[in-house]
Tab-separated table of C-alpha atoms in Angstrom:
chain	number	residue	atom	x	y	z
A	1	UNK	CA	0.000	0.000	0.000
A	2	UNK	CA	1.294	3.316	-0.882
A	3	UNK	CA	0.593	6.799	0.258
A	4	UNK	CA	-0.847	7.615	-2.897
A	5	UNK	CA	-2.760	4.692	-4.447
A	6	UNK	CA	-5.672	5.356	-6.717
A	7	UNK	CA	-4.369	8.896	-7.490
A	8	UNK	CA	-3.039	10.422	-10.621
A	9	UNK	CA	-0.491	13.261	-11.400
A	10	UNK	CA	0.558	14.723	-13.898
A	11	UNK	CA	4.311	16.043	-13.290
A	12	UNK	CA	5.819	18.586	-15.978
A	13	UNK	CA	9.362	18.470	-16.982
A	14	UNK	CA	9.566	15.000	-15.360
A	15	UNK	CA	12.033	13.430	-18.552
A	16	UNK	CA	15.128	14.349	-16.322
A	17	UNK	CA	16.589	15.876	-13.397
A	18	UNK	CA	14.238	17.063	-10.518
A	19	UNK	CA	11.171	16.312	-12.749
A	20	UNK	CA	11.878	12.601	-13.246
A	21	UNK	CA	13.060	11.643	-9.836
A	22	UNK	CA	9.464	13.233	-8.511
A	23	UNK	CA	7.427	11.021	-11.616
A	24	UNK	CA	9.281	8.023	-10.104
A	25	UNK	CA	8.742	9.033	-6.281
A	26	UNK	CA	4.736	9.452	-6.922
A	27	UNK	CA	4.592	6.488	-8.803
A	28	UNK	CA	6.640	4.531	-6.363
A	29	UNK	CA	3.592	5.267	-3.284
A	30	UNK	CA	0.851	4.215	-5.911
A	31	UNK	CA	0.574	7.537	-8.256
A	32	UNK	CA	-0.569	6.432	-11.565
A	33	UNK	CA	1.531	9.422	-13.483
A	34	UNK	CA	1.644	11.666	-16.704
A	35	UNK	CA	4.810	12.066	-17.245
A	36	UNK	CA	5.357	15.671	-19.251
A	37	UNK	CA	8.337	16.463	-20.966
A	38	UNK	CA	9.188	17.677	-25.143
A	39	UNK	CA	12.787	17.279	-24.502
A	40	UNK	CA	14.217	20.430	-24.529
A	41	UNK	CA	17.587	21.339	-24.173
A	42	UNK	CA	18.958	23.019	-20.961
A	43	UNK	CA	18.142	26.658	-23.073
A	44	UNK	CA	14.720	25.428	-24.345
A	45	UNK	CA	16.023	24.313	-27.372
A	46	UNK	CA	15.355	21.542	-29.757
A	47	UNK	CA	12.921	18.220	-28.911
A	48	UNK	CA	13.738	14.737	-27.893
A	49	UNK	CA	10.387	12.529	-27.363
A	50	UNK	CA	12.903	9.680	-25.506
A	51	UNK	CA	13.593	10.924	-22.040
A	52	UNK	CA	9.532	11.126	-20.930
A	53	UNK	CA	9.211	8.086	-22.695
A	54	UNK	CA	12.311	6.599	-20.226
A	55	UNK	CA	10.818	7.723	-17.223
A	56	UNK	CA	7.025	6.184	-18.425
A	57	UNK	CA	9.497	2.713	-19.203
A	58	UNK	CA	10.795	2.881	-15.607
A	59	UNK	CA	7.712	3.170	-13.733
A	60	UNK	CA	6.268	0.687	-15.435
A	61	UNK	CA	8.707	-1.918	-15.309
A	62	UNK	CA	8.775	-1.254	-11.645
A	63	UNK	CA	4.854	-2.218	-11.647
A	64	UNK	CA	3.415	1.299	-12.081
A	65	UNK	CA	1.141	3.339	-14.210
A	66	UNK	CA	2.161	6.053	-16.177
A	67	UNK	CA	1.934	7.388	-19.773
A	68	UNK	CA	4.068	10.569	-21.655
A	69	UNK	CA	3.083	13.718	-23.235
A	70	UNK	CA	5.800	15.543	-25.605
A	71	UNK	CA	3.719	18.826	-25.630
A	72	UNK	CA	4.789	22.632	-24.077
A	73	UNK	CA	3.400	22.968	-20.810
A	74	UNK	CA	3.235	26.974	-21.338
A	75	UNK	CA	1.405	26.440	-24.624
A	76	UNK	CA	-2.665	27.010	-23.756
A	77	UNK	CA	-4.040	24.379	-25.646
A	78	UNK	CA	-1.971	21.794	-24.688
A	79	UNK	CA	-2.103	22.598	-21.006
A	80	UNK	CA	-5.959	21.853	-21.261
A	81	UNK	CA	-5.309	18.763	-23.277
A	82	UNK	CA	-2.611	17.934	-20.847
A	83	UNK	CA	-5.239	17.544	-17.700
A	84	UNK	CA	-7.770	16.235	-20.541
A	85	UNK	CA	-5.109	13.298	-20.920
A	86	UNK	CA	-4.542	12.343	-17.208
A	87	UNK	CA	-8.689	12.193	-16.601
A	88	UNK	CA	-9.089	10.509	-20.004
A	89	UNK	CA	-6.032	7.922	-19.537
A	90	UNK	CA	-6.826	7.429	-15.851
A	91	UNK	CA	-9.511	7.978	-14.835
A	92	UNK	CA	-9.432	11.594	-12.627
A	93	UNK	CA	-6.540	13.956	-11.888
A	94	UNK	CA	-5.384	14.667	-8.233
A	95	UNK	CA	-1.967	15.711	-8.094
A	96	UNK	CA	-0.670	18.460	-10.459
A	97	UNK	CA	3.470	19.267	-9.889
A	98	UNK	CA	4.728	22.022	-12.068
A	99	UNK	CA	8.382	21.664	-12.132
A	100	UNK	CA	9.687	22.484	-15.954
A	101	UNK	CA	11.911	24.942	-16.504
A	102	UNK	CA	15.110	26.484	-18.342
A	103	UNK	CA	18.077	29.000	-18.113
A	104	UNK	CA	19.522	31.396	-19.927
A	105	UNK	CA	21.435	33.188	-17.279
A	106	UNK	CA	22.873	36.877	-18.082
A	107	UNK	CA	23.581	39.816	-16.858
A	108	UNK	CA	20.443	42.597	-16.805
A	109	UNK	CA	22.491	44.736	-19.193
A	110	UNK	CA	23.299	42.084	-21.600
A	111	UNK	CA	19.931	40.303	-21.771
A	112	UNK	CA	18.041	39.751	-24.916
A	113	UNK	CA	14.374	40.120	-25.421
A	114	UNK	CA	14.125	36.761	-26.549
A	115	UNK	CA	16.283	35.391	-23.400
A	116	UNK	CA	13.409	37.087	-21.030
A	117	UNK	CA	10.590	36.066	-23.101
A	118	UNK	CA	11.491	31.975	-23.090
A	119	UNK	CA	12.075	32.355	-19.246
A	120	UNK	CA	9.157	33.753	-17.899
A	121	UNK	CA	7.131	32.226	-20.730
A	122	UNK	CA	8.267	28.237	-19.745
A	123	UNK	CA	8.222	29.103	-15.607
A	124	UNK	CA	5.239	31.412	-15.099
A	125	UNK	CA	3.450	30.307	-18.131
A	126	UNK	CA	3.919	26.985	-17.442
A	127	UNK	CA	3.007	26.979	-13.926
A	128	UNK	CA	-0.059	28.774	-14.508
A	129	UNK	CA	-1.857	27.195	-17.870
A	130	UNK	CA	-1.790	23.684	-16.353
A	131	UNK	CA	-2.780	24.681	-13.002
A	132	UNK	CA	-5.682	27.068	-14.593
A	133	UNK	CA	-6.922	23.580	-16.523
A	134	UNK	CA	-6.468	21.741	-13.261
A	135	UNK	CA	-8.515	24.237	-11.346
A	136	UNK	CA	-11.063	24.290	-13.538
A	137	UNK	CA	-11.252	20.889	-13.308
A	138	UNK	CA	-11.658	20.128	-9.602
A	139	UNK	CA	-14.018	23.106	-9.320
A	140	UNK	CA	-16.159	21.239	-12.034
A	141	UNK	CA	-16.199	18.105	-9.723
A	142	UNK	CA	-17.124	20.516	-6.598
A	143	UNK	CA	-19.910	22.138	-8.383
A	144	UNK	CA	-21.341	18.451	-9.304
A	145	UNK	CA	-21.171	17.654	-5.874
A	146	UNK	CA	-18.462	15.453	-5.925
A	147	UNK	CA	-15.589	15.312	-3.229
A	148	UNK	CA	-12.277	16.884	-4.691
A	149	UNK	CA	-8.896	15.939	-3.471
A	150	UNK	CA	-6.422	18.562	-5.106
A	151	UNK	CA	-2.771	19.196	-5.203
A	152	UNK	CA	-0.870	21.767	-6.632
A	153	UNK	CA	3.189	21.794	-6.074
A	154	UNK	CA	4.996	24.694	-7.994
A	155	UNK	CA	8.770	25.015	-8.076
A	156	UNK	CA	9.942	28.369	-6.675
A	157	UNK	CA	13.353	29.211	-6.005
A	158	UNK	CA	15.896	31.084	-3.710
A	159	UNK	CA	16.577	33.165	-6.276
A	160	UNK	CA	12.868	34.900	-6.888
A	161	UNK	CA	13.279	36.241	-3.258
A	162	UNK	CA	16.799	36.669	-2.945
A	163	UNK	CA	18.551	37.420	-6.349
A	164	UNK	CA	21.103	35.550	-7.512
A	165	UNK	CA	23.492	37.522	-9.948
A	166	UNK	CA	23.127	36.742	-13.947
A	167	UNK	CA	19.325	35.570	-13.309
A	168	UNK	CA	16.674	38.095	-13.526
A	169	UNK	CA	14.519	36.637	-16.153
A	170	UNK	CA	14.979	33.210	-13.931
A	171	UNK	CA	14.093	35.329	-11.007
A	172	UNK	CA	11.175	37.306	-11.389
A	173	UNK	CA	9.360	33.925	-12.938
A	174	UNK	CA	10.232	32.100	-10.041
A	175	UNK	CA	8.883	35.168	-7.339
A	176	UNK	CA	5.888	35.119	-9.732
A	177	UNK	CA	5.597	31.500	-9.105
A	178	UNK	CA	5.590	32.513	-5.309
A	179	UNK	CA	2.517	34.878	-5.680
A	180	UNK	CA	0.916	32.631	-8.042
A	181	UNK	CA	1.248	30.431	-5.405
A	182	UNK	CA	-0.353	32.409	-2.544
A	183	UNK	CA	-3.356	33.470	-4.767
A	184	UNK	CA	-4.560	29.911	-5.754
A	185	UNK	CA	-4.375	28.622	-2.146
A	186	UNK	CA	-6.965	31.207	-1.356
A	187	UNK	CA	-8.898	30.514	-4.654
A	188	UNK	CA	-9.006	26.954	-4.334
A	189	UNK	CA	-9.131	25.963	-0.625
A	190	UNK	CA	-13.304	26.124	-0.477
A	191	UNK	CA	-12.675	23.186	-3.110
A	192	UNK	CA	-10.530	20.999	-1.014
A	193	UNK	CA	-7.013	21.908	-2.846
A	194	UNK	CA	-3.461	22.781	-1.557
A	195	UNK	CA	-1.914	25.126	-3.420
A	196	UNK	CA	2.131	25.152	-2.264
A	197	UNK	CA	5.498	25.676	-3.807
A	198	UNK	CA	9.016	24.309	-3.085
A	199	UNK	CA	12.760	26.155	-3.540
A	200	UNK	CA	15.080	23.380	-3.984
A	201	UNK	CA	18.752	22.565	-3.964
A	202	UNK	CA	19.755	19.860	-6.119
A	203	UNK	CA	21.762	18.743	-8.853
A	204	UNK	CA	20.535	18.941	-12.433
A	205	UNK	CA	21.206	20.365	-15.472
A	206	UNK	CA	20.187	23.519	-14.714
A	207	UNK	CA	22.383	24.103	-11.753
A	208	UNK	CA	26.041	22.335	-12.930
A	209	UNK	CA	27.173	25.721	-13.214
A	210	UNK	CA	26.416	26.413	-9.393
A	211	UNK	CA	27.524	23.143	-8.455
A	212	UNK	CA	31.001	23.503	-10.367
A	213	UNK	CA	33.008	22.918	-7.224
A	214	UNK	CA	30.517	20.415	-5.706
A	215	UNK	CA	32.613	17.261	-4.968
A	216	UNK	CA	30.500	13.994	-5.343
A	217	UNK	CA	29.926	11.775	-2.105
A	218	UNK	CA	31.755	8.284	-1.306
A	219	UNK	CA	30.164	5.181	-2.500
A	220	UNK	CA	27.072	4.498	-0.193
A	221	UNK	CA	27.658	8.326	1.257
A	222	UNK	CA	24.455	10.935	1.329
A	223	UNK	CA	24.489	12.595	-1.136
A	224	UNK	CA	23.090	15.865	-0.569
A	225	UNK	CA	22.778	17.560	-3.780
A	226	UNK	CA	20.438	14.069	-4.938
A	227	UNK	CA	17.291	15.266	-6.908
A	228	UNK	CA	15.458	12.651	-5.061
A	229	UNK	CA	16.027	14.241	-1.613
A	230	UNK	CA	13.626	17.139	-3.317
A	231	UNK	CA	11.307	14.622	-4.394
A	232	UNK	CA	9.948	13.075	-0.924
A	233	UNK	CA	9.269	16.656	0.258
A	234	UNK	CA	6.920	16.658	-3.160
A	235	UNK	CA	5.129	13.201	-2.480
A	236	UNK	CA	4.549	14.357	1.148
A	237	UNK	CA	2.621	18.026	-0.338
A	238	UNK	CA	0.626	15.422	-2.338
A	239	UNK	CA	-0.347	12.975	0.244
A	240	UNK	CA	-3.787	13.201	2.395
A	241	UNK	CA	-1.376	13.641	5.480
A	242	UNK	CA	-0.687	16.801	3.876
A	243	UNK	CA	-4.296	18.459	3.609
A	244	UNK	CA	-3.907	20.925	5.879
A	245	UNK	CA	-0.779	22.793	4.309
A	246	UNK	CA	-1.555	25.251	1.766
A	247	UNK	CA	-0.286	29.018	0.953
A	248	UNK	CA	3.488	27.646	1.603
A	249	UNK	CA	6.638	28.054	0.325
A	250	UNK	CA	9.518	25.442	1.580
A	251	UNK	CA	13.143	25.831	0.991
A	252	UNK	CA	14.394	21.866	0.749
A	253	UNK	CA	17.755	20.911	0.037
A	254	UNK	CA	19.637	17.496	1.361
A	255	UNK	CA	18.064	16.318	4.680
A	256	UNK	CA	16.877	20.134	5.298
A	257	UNK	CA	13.743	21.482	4.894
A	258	UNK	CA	12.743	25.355	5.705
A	259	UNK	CA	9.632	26.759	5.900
A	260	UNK	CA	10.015	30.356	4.235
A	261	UNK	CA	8.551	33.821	4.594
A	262	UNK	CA	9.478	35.315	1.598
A	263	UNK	CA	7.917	38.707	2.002
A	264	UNK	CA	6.751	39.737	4.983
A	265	UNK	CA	6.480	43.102	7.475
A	266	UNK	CA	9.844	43.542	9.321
A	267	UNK	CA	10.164	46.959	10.182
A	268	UNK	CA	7.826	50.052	10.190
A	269	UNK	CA	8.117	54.013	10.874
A	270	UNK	CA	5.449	56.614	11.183
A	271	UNK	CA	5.325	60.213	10.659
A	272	UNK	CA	1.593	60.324	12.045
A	273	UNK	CA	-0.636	62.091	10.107
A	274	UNK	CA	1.820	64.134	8.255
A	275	UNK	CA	3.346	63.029	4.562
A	276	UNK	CA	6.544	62.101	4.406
A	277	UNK	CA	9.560	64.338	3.548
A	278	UNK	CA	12.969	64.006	2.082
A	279	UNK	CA	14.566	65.269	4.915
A	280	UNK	CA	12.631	63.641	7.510
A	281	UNK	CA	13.048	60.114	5.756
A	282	UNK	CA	16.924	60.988	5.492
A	283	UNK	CA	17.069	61.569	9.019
A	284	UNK	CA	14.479	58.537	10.234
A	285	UNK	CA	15.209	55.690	7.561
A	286	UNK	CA	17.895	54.050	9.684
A	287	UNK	CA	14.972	53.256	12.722
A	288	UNK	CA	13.964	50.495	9.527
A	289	UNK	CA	17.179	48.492	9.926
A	290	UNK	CA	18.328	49.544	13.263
A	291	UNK	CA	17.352	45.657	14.411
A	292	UNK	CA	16.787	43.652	11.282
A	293	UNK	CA	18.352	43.726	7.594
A	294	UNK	CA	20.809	45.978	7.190
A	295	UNK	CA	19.969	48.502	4.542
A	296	UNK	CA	22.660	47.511	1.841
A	297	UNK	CA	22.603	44.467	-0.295
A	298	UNK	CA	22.275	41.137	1.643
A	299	UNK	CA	24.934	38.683	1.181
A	300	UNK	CA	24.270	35.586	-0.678
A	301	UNK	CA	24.000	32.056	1.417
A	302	UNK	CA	26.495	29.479	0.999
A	303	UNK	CA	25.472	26.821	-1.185
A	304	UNK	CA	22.472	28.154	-2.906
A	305	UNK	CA	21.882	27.143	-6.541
A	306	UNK	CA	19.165	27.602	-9.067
């Protein structure tokens, strides 16, 4: 028995990295899963219909249930077609994880249009069209009186809320994803559906750059940089045991797991009920970081990756 028998995901960008090791975590506790992937290169480049098709091979010589779909995740029509698969193929849809993504990392000043267009395009876009379809399907089953059992897992990152260097396209999709993710938990809970998102630390294509240094565990050692550490914090947000979560955003890398407050009130001043003035927010501005940030640029943590 599994945590997750009888349900069905769908999990996007699942033909490698982060994206495959959750396909293969859901379907190991019972997930029957939709494995979503085109192929694209790193950049969002080119098409390769073989590594969904791998992952669909490996859960089901392992005994499980899943079947692949090559299309764009950000494309509109084959979002809907994408949730239209997983009720068609098996039967409902439970468990939606938006995960796909790509880089192309440069520096604000040397950024092309076209370089800020695919970002936000594959990691808003494609967090919000299939969870749009997916909403609009549970709230068809609530309005037919049926019971709805709803998960939504986006992938966030550390750097939509703290700015890594080179990544502002990268960065402003993934602290979109963050307020994406905050608005459809209140949308959806009267339905009966979680709505969180993760910010992970692993090892994939995406982040070999940040990794460069990273030296690789003994044989048999933990490996904390392991995709599939990410991807039990995932199956957890989709179990029942998890129902009560919802609005979240959790920072998970090795055997760590933070619960994070991205934005949130840290320091206030008043000037009653006059308006402000130059001079008197010259001369009062430092009460805002006399006891919490300081007022410059925070320094990056050790170890964060994309």
């Amino acid at each position: 028995m599994g945590y997750l028998d009888g349900r069905v995901a769908i999990v996007t960008g699942a033909g490698r990295g982060l994206g495959r090791a959750h396909a293969l975590a859901l379907a190991a506790e019972g997930a029957a899963v939709i494995v979503n992937d085109p192929g694209v290169g790193g950049d969002g480049s080119g098409n390769d219909a073989s590594p969904a098709e791998q992952v669909v091979k490996e859960i089901q010589d392992a005994g499980g249930q899943a079947a692949a779909n090559l299309d764009s995740c950000a494309d509109w029509k084959a979002a809907a077609n994408l949730v239209d698969q997983a009720v068609d193929t098996f039967g409902s849809l439970d468990i939606l994880v938006n995960n796909a993504g790509i880089l192309r990392d440069k520096m604000s000043f040397n950024m092309e249009e076209s370089d800020w267009d695919a970002v936000i395009q594959v990691h808003l876009k494609g967090h919000f069209a299939p969870s749009r379809f997916a909403a609009a399907y549970w709230r068809g089953r609530s309005k037919a009186g049926e019971e709805v059992y709803g998960r939504i897992i986006n992938t966030s990152s550390e750097s939509g809320y703290i700015g890594l260097v080179g990544q502002v396209n990268y960065a402003t999709a993934k602290a979109g994803i963050v307020g994406m993710t905050l608005t459809m938990a209140r949308e959806l809970e009267r339905l009966g559906v979680t709505v969180n998102a993760i910010a992970p630390r692993a090892r994939t294509r995406m982040t070999t750059g940040s990794f460069a240094g990273y030296r690789q565990p003994e044989e048999g050692g933990f490996d904390d940089r392991a995709p599939e550490n990410i991807s039990a914090v995932v199956t957890w947000l989709a179990t029942p045991q998890a129902g009560h979560i919802s609005g979240k955003v959790l920072a998970c890398y090795g055997g760590e797991l933070e619960l994070q407050s991205p934005i949130e009130h840290e320091a206030g001043i008043s000037n009653g009920a006059a308006r402000w003035t130059v001079p008197a927010l010259i001369e009062r501005s430092p009460e805002l970081f006399a006891h919490g940030r300081p007022s410059g640029v925070l320094p990056l943590r050790e170890g964060i990756g994309s």
